[in-house]
C-alpha cells in the first residue's frame, strides 16, 4: 500500500467533515430564515430539482428530467422562491414556522472536475406551525459543490423526498 | 341511508339562494358520512385521462370518495374501474400508483384477478372450497358506470341517473374550449402532485368553482413579486350544465399575440403559449365564433363535486379533491399540455406550473394555509352553528349569453366579484344530499355455490 492510498481515506474523511460543516451552516441559514445569505450559496448557473416520487409497478426508482417535479428551478426561479418567503403576504409563513433541519450521512467525493465534489446527505426537516400543526419532510440530497475559498457553492442540487403524498397542507420550506 | 331529523336539519340549513351556507356541513361527521353515500356514490367522479391507461394492462389507481379504485385497461382493450379491495378479506390488491400488469394478485392469500377484475386464481380451490366457489361471482367489484368524454374518464356507482354527457350538459361548450381546443388532444405530464390539506373537501372545491374574490389578497405574494398584476374589475364567472366554470380575465397584456383578439391574463409570467393559443383561438373562432374563442384560456373552474381545473396562458392543470374525512382533503393534481405544443414550450409550461401551483407553488402554498385555518375556525361548538356568507354578487347575475355577447354561451353568469358559482355549488350539494342515492350500497353476497 502506498502512502497515497493510506492518505486517501483520511482525505475523504476530512472532505466529508468539511462538507458536513458547510451543510450545518446552510441548515442554520434556512432555520433562521436568513434567505438572502442562503441564496448566496448558489451561482447563476445553479439548478435545484426535486422530482415527484411515484410508486410505479416494476419501476419504483424511475425519476426523469422532464417529468413532474416539486421543484425544477434555475437560479432565477430559486431567487423568486426566496424572495416570496420574505414577502409581506407570504401567508403560509406568517407568522413564520419554526423549522429544524437535521443533516446526516454526509459523504463527499472528489469529482473529475477540478475544485468540485459530489456530496450526498440525508435530511429530516421538522416544521412546527402556529400551535400543534406539525409537518416532517425526510429525504436525501445529491449535490455538486464547487469550492469557493473557504466555503462551497451549490452548483446542482437534487432533492429526493421520500414522500409520495405530502401530508403537509403545503410546502413552504426549502431543502 | 335514512336521514334523522338532526341531519335533515343540518342539510336543510343551507340557504344558498340567500347566500347562507351552514358551517356544520363542513365539520359534522354525520353530514360527511351522508356525503359519501349521496354525493360520492351517486355522481360522476373523475378517474383519469385515457392516455394514462393507453395500452392493455395499463392501470392507474385513484379514489372515488374514500374507496380506492383501480382504473385498468383490460387485455380486451376495455377500460374499467375496479374497487381496489380483495373480495376475500378486503386487502388492496394493487398498491402502486401506476404500471402495467397482466393480473392483480392479492398479497394476503393470493387470490388473483385479471386486468378486467375477474377472479381467476384461488389457492386450495379444490381442497378448501371443494371446487365449488363460483369465481364469476367473486371478481373485483366493478364501478357501475364508466364513461369517457373527450378522453376524460369518469365513474359513477349509481346505475340510474344522467349519462356523463347529460351530466356535463351545456358545460361541454366550455369543457371543449379548455380540453379539446387542440385537434391533437391533450397529454398529461407523467407524475402527479399529491398532497393533503387539513380542510373539508368542499372548501377546496368551491374555491376552484370560482373564487376570484380571494385572488387579490390570498395571492398578494406573487403580486408583490411582480408576477401578477392587480386584479381587474372586469371579468365574469359562469355556471352551466351540472358543472361549473369560474371564468375571469383582465385587460389585454399580450397585444403582440398575433391573433385577432389580444390574449388576456392577470399574470406577468412570460406568456409562453401565446402564439399557440392565438392559433387555437383562430381555429376555434372559425368553427364556433369569435366570442367563444375569446374565452381561451378559460380560467379556473370545477365540475361538481371534486374535479377542478385552471387554464391560464402560462399553464393548465387539472385536479381532484378526494375527501378523507370531514377535515382532510387529498389532492391529486396534474399538468395538462396540448399535444401540438412544441417540446420546448411544453417544458416551459410544466415549469411555470411547478413554480406556481404545485404544493410548493408560490400561489398554492397560501391556499393550503388558508383552507386549513377555515376548518379550524369552524370546528368548535359555537363556530359550527354560524353561517358562511356567500352573498357576493347576489342578485346581480345574468345569462351567460348576455355577458359573453354570444347566444351560444350557455349558463348563468355573474361578474368577476361574485360567489354565484359557489351558490350553485351548494345548490347542487343540497339537492343531492336531500335525494336518496341510487347507489347499490349493499348487494347481498353470493353463496358458496
Ligand atoms: S385478502 Fe386477498 S386473498 Fe385474502
Ligand atoms: Fe388560490
mmCIF file of N, CA and C in Angstrom, chain A residues 49 52-58 62 65-73 77-78 80-81 83-95 127 129-130 133 135 164-173, chain B residues 59 94-101 103 189-198 217-221 224-225 227 328 330 333 335 347 350-351 353-355 359-362 364-366 368-370 372-373:
data_model
loop_
_atom_site.group_PDB
_atom_site.id
_atom_site.type_symbol
_atom_site.label_atom_id
_atom_site.label_comp_id
_atom_site.label_asym_id
_atom_site.label_seq_id
_atom_site.Cartn_x
_atom_site.Cartn_y
_atom_site.Cartn_z
ATOM 1 N N UNK A 49 -33.529 20.672 -8.188
ATOM 2 C CA UNK A 49 -34.529 19.762 -8.765
ATOM 3 C C UNK A 49 -35.006 18.765 -7.726
ATOM 4 N N UNK A 52 -41.034 14.331 -8.333
ATOM 5 C CA UNK A 52 -42.044 13.664 -7.510
ATOM 6 C C UNK A 52 -41.696 12.183 -7.456
ATOM 7 N N UNK A 53 -42.092 11.532 -6.377
ATOM 8 C CA UNK A 53 -41.801 10.106 -6.187
ATOM 9 C C UNK A 53 -43.071 9.311 -6.474
ATOM 10 N N UNK A 54 -43.034 8.574 -7.545
ATOM 11 C CA UNK A 54 -44.204 7.819 -7.987
ATOM 12 C C UNK A 54 -44.009 6.362 -7.591
ATOM 13 N N UNK A 55 -45.057 5.736 -7.066
ATOM 14 C CA UNK A 55 -44.993 4.294 -6.800
ATOM 15 C C UNK A 55 -45.375 3.583 -8.102
ATOM 16 N N UNK A 56 -44.343 3.293 -8.897
ATOM 17 C CA UNK A 56 -44.590 2.692 -10.213
ATOM 18 C C UNK A 56 -44.329 1.203 -10.153
ATOM 19 N N UNK A 57 -45.302 0.432 -10.549
ATOM 20 C CA UNK A 57 -45.139 -1.013 -10.513
ATOM 21 C C UNK A 57 -43.955 -1.419 -11.383
ATOM 22 N N UNK A 58 -43.019 -2.150 -10.781
ATOM 23 C CA UNK A 58 -41.889 -2.667 -11.541
ATOM 24 C C UNK A 58 -40.818 -1.639 -11.836
ATOM 25 N N UNK A 62 -37.743 5.084 -10.926
ATOM 26 C CA UNK A 62 -37.593 5.917 -12.120
ATOM 27 C C UNK A 62 -37.879 7.376 -11.784
ATOM 28 N N UNK A 65 -35.833 13.644 -15.760
ATOM 29 C CA UNK A 65 -35.951 15.053 -16.117
ATOM 30 C C UNK A 65 -37.098 15.200 -17.103
ATOM 31 N N UNK A 66 -37.870 16.247 -16.964
ATOM 32 C CA UNK A 66 -38.977 16.467 -17.891
ATOM 33 C C UNK A 66 -40.291 15.925 -17.362
ATOM 34 N N UNK A 67 -40.211 14.986 -16.396
ATOM 35 C CA UNK A 67 -41.438 14.542 -15.753
ATOM 36 C C UNK A 67 -41.751 15.495 -14.602
ATOM 37 N N UNK A 68 -42.861 15.256 -13.928
ATOM 38 C CA UNK A 68 -43.308 16.226 -12.935
ATOM 39 C C UNK A 68 -42.331 16.323 -11.759
ATOM 40 N N UNK A 69 -42.137 17.511 -11.281
ATOM 41 C CA UNK A 69 -41.244 17.751 -10.151
ATOM 42 C C UNK A 69 -41.917 18.688 -9.164
ATOM 43 N N UNK A 70 -41.409 18.633 -7.939
ATOM 44 C CA UNK A 70 -41.849 19.597 -6.942
ATOM 45 C C UNK A 70 -41.121 20.920 -7.188
ATOM 46 N N UNK A 71 -39.819 20.795 -7.442
ATOM 47 C CA UNK A 71 -39.004 21.944 -7.850
ATOM 48 C C UNK A 71 -38.255 21.568 -9.124
ATOM 49 N N UNK A 72 -38.259 22.460 -10.081
ATOM 50 C CA UNK A 72 -37.369 22.295 -11.234
ATOM 51 C C UNK A 72 -36.864 23.696 -11.550
ATOM 52 N N UNK A 73 -36.011 24.179 -10.662
ATOM 53 C CA UNK A 73 -35.659 25.594 -10.665
ATOM 54 C C UNK A 73 -34.275 25.849 -11.239
ATOM 55 N N UNK A 77 -35.598 31.260 -10.769
ATOM 56 C CA UNK A 77 -36.825 30.881 -10.069
ATOM 57 C C UNK A 77 -36.541 30.578 -8.601
ATOM 58 N N UNK A 78 -35.330 30.100 -8.318
ATOM 59 C CA UNK A 78 -34.983 29.877 -6.910
ATOM 60 C C UNK A 78 -34.939 31.214 -6.156
ATOM 61 N N UNK A 80 -36.739 33.755 -6.901
ATOM 62 C CA UNK A 80 -38.146 34.127 -6.713
ATOM 63 C C UNK A 80 -38.726 33.444 -5.482
ATOM 64 N N UNK A 81 -38.402 32.168 -5.319
ATOM 65 C CA UNK A 81 -38.927 31.428 -4.166
ATOM 66 C C UNK A 81 -38.421 32.058 -2.863
ATOM 67 N N UNK A 83 -37.373 35.146 -2.451
ATOM 68 C CA UNK A 83 -37.987 36.467 -2.277
ATOM 69 C C UNK A 83 -39.416 36.302 -1.774
ATOM 70 N N UNK A 84 -40.095 35.286 -2.277
ATOM 71 C CA UNK A 84 -41.509 35.121 -1.912
ATOM 72 C C UNK A 84 -41.661 34.790 -0.434
ATOM 73 N N UNK A 85 -40.671 34.080 0.123
ATOM 74 C CA UNK A 85 -40.773 33.724 1.537
ATOM 75 C C UNK A 85 -40.588 34.942 2.438
ATOM 76 N N UNK A 86 -39.976 35.969 1.910
ATOM 77 C CA UNK A 86 -39.804 37.195 2.693
ATOM 78 C C UNK A 86 -40.886 38.223 2.406
ATOM 79 N N UNK A 87 -41.833 37.879 1.543
ATOM 80 C CA UNK A 87 -42.868 38.842 1.166
ATOM 81 C C UNK A 87 -43.777 39.148 2.359
ATOM 82 N N UNK A 88 -44.395 40.319 2.297
ATOM 83 C CA UNK A 88 -45.278 40.732 3.388
ATOM 84 C C UNK A 88 -46.574 39.928 3.393
ATOM 85 N N UNK A 89 -46.819 39.233 2.282
ATOM 86 C CA UNK A 89 -48.090 38.500 2.162
ATOM 87 C C UNK A 89 -47.861 36.998 1.997
ATOM 88 N N UNK A 90 -46.773 36.504 2.560
ATOM 89 C CA UNK A 90 -46.499 35.057 2.484
ATOM 90 C C UNK A 90 -47.278 34.359 3.602
ATOM 91 N N UNK A 91 -48.593 34.237 3.392
ATOM 92 C CA UNK A 91 -49.473 33.768 4.475
ATOM 93 C C UNK A 91 -49.048 32.396 5.000
ATOM 94 N N UNK A 92 -48.496 31.569 4.117
ATOM 95 C CA UNK A 92 -48.094 30.226 4.552
ATOM 96 C C UNK A 92 -46.976 30.288 5.587
ATOM 97 N N UNK A 93 -46.277 31.406 5.648
ATOM 98 C CA UNK A 93 -45.157 31.544 6.584
ATOM 99 C C UNK A 93 -45.280 32.802 7.437
ATOM 100 N N UNK A 94 -46.491 33.298 7.589
ATOM 101 C CA UNK A 94 -46.726 34.420 8.506
ATOM 102 C C UNK A 94 -47.804 34.004 9.489
ATOM 103 N N UNK A 95 -47.562 33.891 10.760
ATOM 104 C CA UNK A 95 -46.227 34.007 11.351
ATOM 105 C C UNK A 95 -45.343 32.845 10.907
ATOM 106 N N UNK A 127 -41.155 20.870 10.974
ATOM 107 C CA UNK A 127 -41.769 22.192 10.862
ATOM 108 C C UNK A 127 -42.917 22.262 11.858
ATOM 109 N N UNK A 129 -45.847 24.703 13.249
ATOM 110 C CA UNK A 129 -46.528 25.892 12.752
ATOM 111 C C UNK A 129 -47.624 26.305 13.737
ATOM 112 N N UNK A 130 -47.693 27.568 14.047
ATOM 113 C CA UNK A 130 -48.741 28.103 14.920
ATOM 114 C C UNK A 130 -48.764 27.314 16.223
ATOM 115 N N UNK A 133 -49.711 22.370 14.652
ATOM 116 C CA UNK A 133 -49.582 21.937 13.265
ATOM 117 C C UNK A 133 -48.125 21.549 13.020
ATOM 118 N N UNK A 135 -45.300 19.268 10.660
ATOM 119 C CA UNK A 135 -45.010 18.544 9.427
ATOM 120 C C UNK A 135 -43.558 18.098 9.437
ATOM 121 N N UNK A 164 -44.559 10.212 -1.076
ATOM 122 C CA UNK A 164 -45.374 10.128 -2.287
ATOM 123 C C UNK A 164 -46.511 11.148 -2.183
ATOM 124 N N UNK A 165 -47.238 11.095 -1.058
ATOM 125 C CA UNK A 165 -48.230 12.126 -0.759
ATOM 126 C C UNK A 165 -47.622 13.012 0.324
ATOM 127 N N UNK A 166 -47.562 14.284 0.076
ATOM 128 C CA UNK A 166 -47.081 15.208 1.111
ATOM 129 C C UNK A 166 -48.256 15.474 2.047
ATOM 130 N N UNK A 167 -48.059 15.230 3.326
ATOM 131 C CA UNK A 167 -49.170 15.385 4.278
ATOM 132 C C UNK A 167 -49.000 16.690 5.053
ATOM 133 N N UNK A 168 -48.819 17.774 4.334
ATOM 134 C CA UNK A 168 -48.344 18.993 4.991
ATOM 135 C C UNK A 168 -49.087 20.271 4.591
ATOM 136 N N UNK A 169 -50.291 20.180 4.057
ATOM 137 C CA UNK A 169 -51.065 21.349 3.611
ATOM 138 C C UNK A 169 -50.402 22.097 2.451
ATOM 139 N N UNK A 170 -49.096 22.230 2.539
ATOM 140 C CA UNK A 170 -48.337 22.948 1.518
ATOM 141 C C UNK A 170 -46.862 22.688 1.808
ATOM 142 N N UNK A 171 -46.005 23.171 0.937
ATOM 143 C CA UNK A 171 -44.564 23.035 1.187
ATOM 144 C C UNK A 171 -43.933 24.408 1.040
ATOM 145 N N UNK A 172 -43.749 25.055 2.162
ATOM 146 C CA UNK A 172 -43.184 26.402 2.151
ATOM 147 C C UNK A 172 -41.814 26.394 2.821
ATOM 148 N N UNK A 173 -41.156 25.241 2.775
ATOM 149 C CA UNK A 173 -39.782 25.167 3.273
ATOM 150 C C UNK A 173 -38.878 24.849 2.090
ATOM 151 N N UNK B 59 -52.577 0.500 -15.853
ATOM 152 C CA UNK B 59 -53.527 0.882 -14.802
ATOM 153 C C UNK B 59 -53.010 2.111 -14.075
ATOM 154 N N UNK B 94 -53.891 -3.886 -5.456
ATOM 155 C CA UNK B 94 -52.901 -3.119 -6.213
ATOM 156 C C UNK B 94 -52.414 -2.002 -5.310
ATOM 157 N N UNK B 95 -51.106 -1.938 -5.115
ATOM 158 C CA UNK B 95 -50.583 -0.958 -4.168
ATOM 159 C C UNK B 95 -49.660 0.049 -4.843
ATOM 160 N N UNK B 96 -49.781 0.175 -6.155
ATOM 161 C CA UNK B 96 -48.958 1.138 -6.892
ATOM 162 C C UNK B 96 -49.833 2.253 -7.457
ATOM 163 N N UNK B 97 -49.170 3.361 -7.784
ATOM 164 C CA UNK B 97 -49.889 4.476 -8.410
ATOM 165 C C UNK B 97 -50.220 4.173 -9.860
ATOM 166 N N UNK B 98 -49.325 3.462 -10.509
ATOM 167 C CA UNK B 98 -49.500 3.201 -11.941
ATOM 168 C C UNK B 98 -48.595 2.068 -12.361
ATOM 169 N N UNK B 99 -48.837 1.550 -13.543
ATOM 170 C CA UNK B 99 -47.991 0.477 -14.052
ATOM 171 C C UNK B 99 -48.694 -0.269 -15.153
ATOM 172 N N UNK B 100 -48.116 -1.388 -15.494
ATOM 173 C CA UNK B 100 -48.721 -2.276 -16.484
ATOM 174 C C UNK B 100 -48.622 -3.681 -15.926
ATOM 175 N N UNK B 101 -49.703 -4.417 -15.962
ATOM 176 C CA UNK B 101 -49.700 -5.732 -15.349
ATOM 177 C C UNK B 101 -50.633 -6.661 -16.108
ATOM 178 N N UNK B 103 -52.094 -9.168 -14.329
ATOM 179 C CA UNK B 103 -53.072 -9.593 -13.323
ATOM 180 C C UNK B 103 -52.813 -8.846 -12.025
ATOM 181 N N UNK B 189 -48.577 15.384 -18.177
ATOM 182 C CA UNK B 189 -47.164 15.224 -17.802
ATOM 183 C C UNK B 189 -47.062 14.036 -16.838
ATOM 184 N N UNK B 190 -46.146 13.083 -17.086
ATOM 185 C CA UNK B 190 -46.036 11.925 -16.186
ATOM 186 C C UNK B 190 -45.754 12.364 -14.746
ATOM 187 N N UNK B 191 -46.404 11.684 -13.806
ATOM 188 C CA UNK B 191 -46.248 12.039 -12.399
ATOM 189 C C UNK B 191 -47.384 12.953 -11.967
ATOM 190 N N UNK B 192 -47.692 12.929 -10.689
ATOM 191 C CA UNK B 192 -48.770 13.767 -10.157
ATOM 192 C C UNK B 192 -48.289 14.441 -8.887
ATOM 193 N N UNK B 193 -48.826 15.598 -8.619
ATOM 194 C CA UNK B 193 -48.653 16.213 -7.300
ATOM 195 C C UNK B 193 -49.765 15.686 -6.410
ATOM 196 N N UNK B 194 -49.390 15.125 -5.289
ATOM 197 C CA UNK B 194 -50.372 14.530 -4.372
ATOM 198 C C UNK B 194 -50.072 15.056 -2.989
ATOM 199 N N UNK B 195 -51.041 15.716 -2.391
ATOM 200 C CA UNK B 195 -50.824 16.187 -1.023
ATOM 201 C C UNK B 195 -52.154 16.322 -0.292
ATOM 202 N N UNK B 196 -52.081 16.356 1.014
ATOM 203 C CA UNK B 196 -53.302 16.501 1.793
ATOM 204 C C UNK B 196 -53.332 17.893 2.426
ATOM 205 N N UNK B 197 -54.539 18.418 2.532
ATOM 206 C CA UNK B 197 -54.761 19.666 3.249
ATOM 207 C C UNK B 197 -55.798 19.368 4.324
ATOM 208 N N UNK B 198 -55.538 19.805 5.539
ATOM 209 C CA UNK B 198 -56.467 19.525 6.627
ATOM 210 C C UNK B 198 -57.654 20.475 6.562
ATOM 211 N N UNK B 217 -56.022 39.044 -2.431
ATOM 212 C CA UNK B 217 -55.374 39.069 -1.114
ATOM 213 C C UNK B 217 -54.632 37.772 -0.800
ATOM 214 N N UNK B 218 -55.294 36.637 -0.995
ATOM 215 C CA UNK B 218 -54.608 35.359 -0.737
ATOM 216 C C UNK B 218 -53.319 35.277 -1.540
ATOM 217 N N UNK B 219 -53.381 35.771 -2.767
ATOM 218 C CA UNK B 219 -52.228 35.659 -3.652
ATOM 219 C C UNK B 219 -51.562 37.006 -3.895
ATOM 220 N N UNK B 220 -51.556 37.807 -2.845
ATOM 221 C CA UNK B 220 -50.844 39.087 -2.937
ATOM 222 C C UNK B 220 -49.343 38.849 -3.061
ATOM 223 N N UNK B 221 -48.896 37.668 -2.609
ATOM 224 C CA UNK B 221 -47.454 37.381 -2.630
ATOM 225 C C UNK B 221 -46.885 37.420 -4.052
ATOM 226 N N UNK B 224 -46.781 40.940 -5.135
ATOM 227 C CA UNK B 224 -45.645 41.649 -4.524
ATOM 228 C C UNK B 224 -44.362 41.401 -5.296
ATOM 229 N N UNK B 225 -44.236 40.183 -5.825
ATOM 230 C CA UNK B 225 -43.022 39.820 -6.554
ATOM 231 C C UNK B 225 -43.066 40.277 -8.006
ATOM 232 N N UNK B 227 -45.234 39.140 -10.185
ATOM 233 C CA UNK B 227 -45.667 38.047 -11.062
ATOM 234 C C UNK B 227 -47.114 38.196 -11.490
ATOM 235 N N UNK B 328 -60.210 16.528 6.148
ATOM 236 C CA UNK B 328 -58.988 16.274 5.383
ATOM 237 C C UNK B 328 -59.329 16.045 3.909
ATOM 238 N N UNK B 330 -57.500 15.018 0.144
ATOM 239 C CA UNK B 330 -56.331 14.557 -0.616
ATOM 240 C C UNK B 330 -56.429 15.127 -2.024
ATOM 241 N N UNK B 333 -53.122 16.191 -8.471
ATOM 242 C CA UNK B 333 -53.082 17.281 -9.452
ATOM 243 C C UNK B 333 -52.072 16.982 -10.553
ATOM 244 N N UNK B 335 -50.352 18.334 -14.507
ATOM 245 C CA UNK B 335 -50.125 19.373 -15.504
ATOM 246 C C UNK B 335 -50.573 18.807 -16.857
ATOM 247 N N UNK B 347 -42.059 22.077 -22.002
ATOM 248 C CA UNK B 347 -41.174 22.072 -20.852
ATOM 249 C C UNK B 347 -41.337 23.352 -20.021
ATOM 250 N N UNK B 350 -44.678 23.326 -18.132
ATOM 251 C CA UNK B 350 -44.594 22.481 -16.931
ATOM 252 C C UNK B 350 -43.876 23.217 -15.798
ATOM 253 N N UNK B 351 -42.790 23.881 -16.130
ATOM 254 C CA UNK B 351 -42.022 24.559 -15.075
ATOM 255 C C UNK B 351 -42.803 25.710 -14.452
ATOM 256 N N UNK B 353 -45.999 25.831 -14.194
ATOM 257 C CA UNK B 353 -46.984 25.176 -13.321
ATOM 258 C C UNK B 353 -46.332 24.799 -11.992
ATOM 259 N N UNK B 354 -45.175 24.173 -12.057
ATOM 260 C CA UNK B 354 -44.495 23.727 -10.827
ATOM 261 C C UNK B 354 -44.137 24.902 -9.926
ATOM 262 N N UNK B 355 -43.716 25.984 -10.546
ATOM 263 C CA UNK B 355 -43.307 27.153 -9.767
ATOM 264 C C UNK B 355 -44.481 27.770 -9.011
ATOM 265 N N UNK B 359 -47.738 21.863 -4.813
ATOM 266 C CA UNK B 359 -47.880 22.121 -3.371
ATOM 267 C C UNK B 359 -46.834 23.100 -2.850
ATOM 268 N N UNK B 360 -45.700 23.221 -3.549
ATOM 269 C CA UNK B 360 -44.687 24.199 -3.160
ATOM 270 C C UNK B 360 -44.796 25.470 -4.003
ATOM 271 N N UNK B 361 -45.881 25.590 -4.765
ATOM 272 C CA UNK B 361 -46.029 26.719 -5.683
ATOM 273 C C UNK B 361 -46.216 28.039 -4.957
ATOM 274 N N UNK B 362 -45.828 29.091 -5.625
ATOM 275 C CA UNK B 362 -45.861 30.409 -4.990
ATOM 276 C C UNK B 362 -47.293 30.866 -4.717
ATOM 277 N N UNK B 364 -49.988 28.294 -4.506
ATOM 278 C CA UNK B 364 -50.722 27.226 -3.836
ATOM 279 C C UNK B 364 -50.343 27.085 -2.367
ATOM 280 N N UNK B 365 -49.127 27.474 -2.007
ATOM 281 C CA UNK B 365 -48.741 27.424 -0.596
ATOM 282 C C UNK B 365 -49.751 28.135 0.295
ATOM 283 N N UNK B 366 -50.182 29.295 -0.163
ATOM 284 C CA UNK B 366 -51.036 30.118 0.700
ATOM 285 C C UNK B 366 -52.462 29.592 0.755
ATOM 286 N N UNK B 368 -53.255 26.436 0.863
ATOM 287 C CA UNK B 368 -53.223 25.352 1.846
ATOM 288 C C UNK B 368 -53.315 25.877 3.268
ATOM 289 N N UNK B 369 -52.564 26.930 3.540
ATOM 290 C CA UNK B 369 -52.600 27.545 4.870
ATOM 291 C C UNK B 369 -54.008 28.065 5.191
ATOM 292 N N UNK B 370 -54.581 28.791 4.228
ATOM 293 C CA UNK B 370 -55.865 29.446 4.488
ATOM 294 C C UNK B 370 -56.998 28.436 4.642
ATOM 295 N N UNK B 372 -56.809 25.290 5.651
ATOM 296 C CA UNK B 372 -56.698 24.602 6.949
ATOM 297 C C UNK B 372 -57.282 25.473 8.061
ATOM 298 N N UNK B 373 -56.985 26.749 8.001
ATOM 299 C CA UNK B 373 -57.455 27.630 9.070
ATOM 300 C C UNK B 373 -58.952 27.927 8.974
#
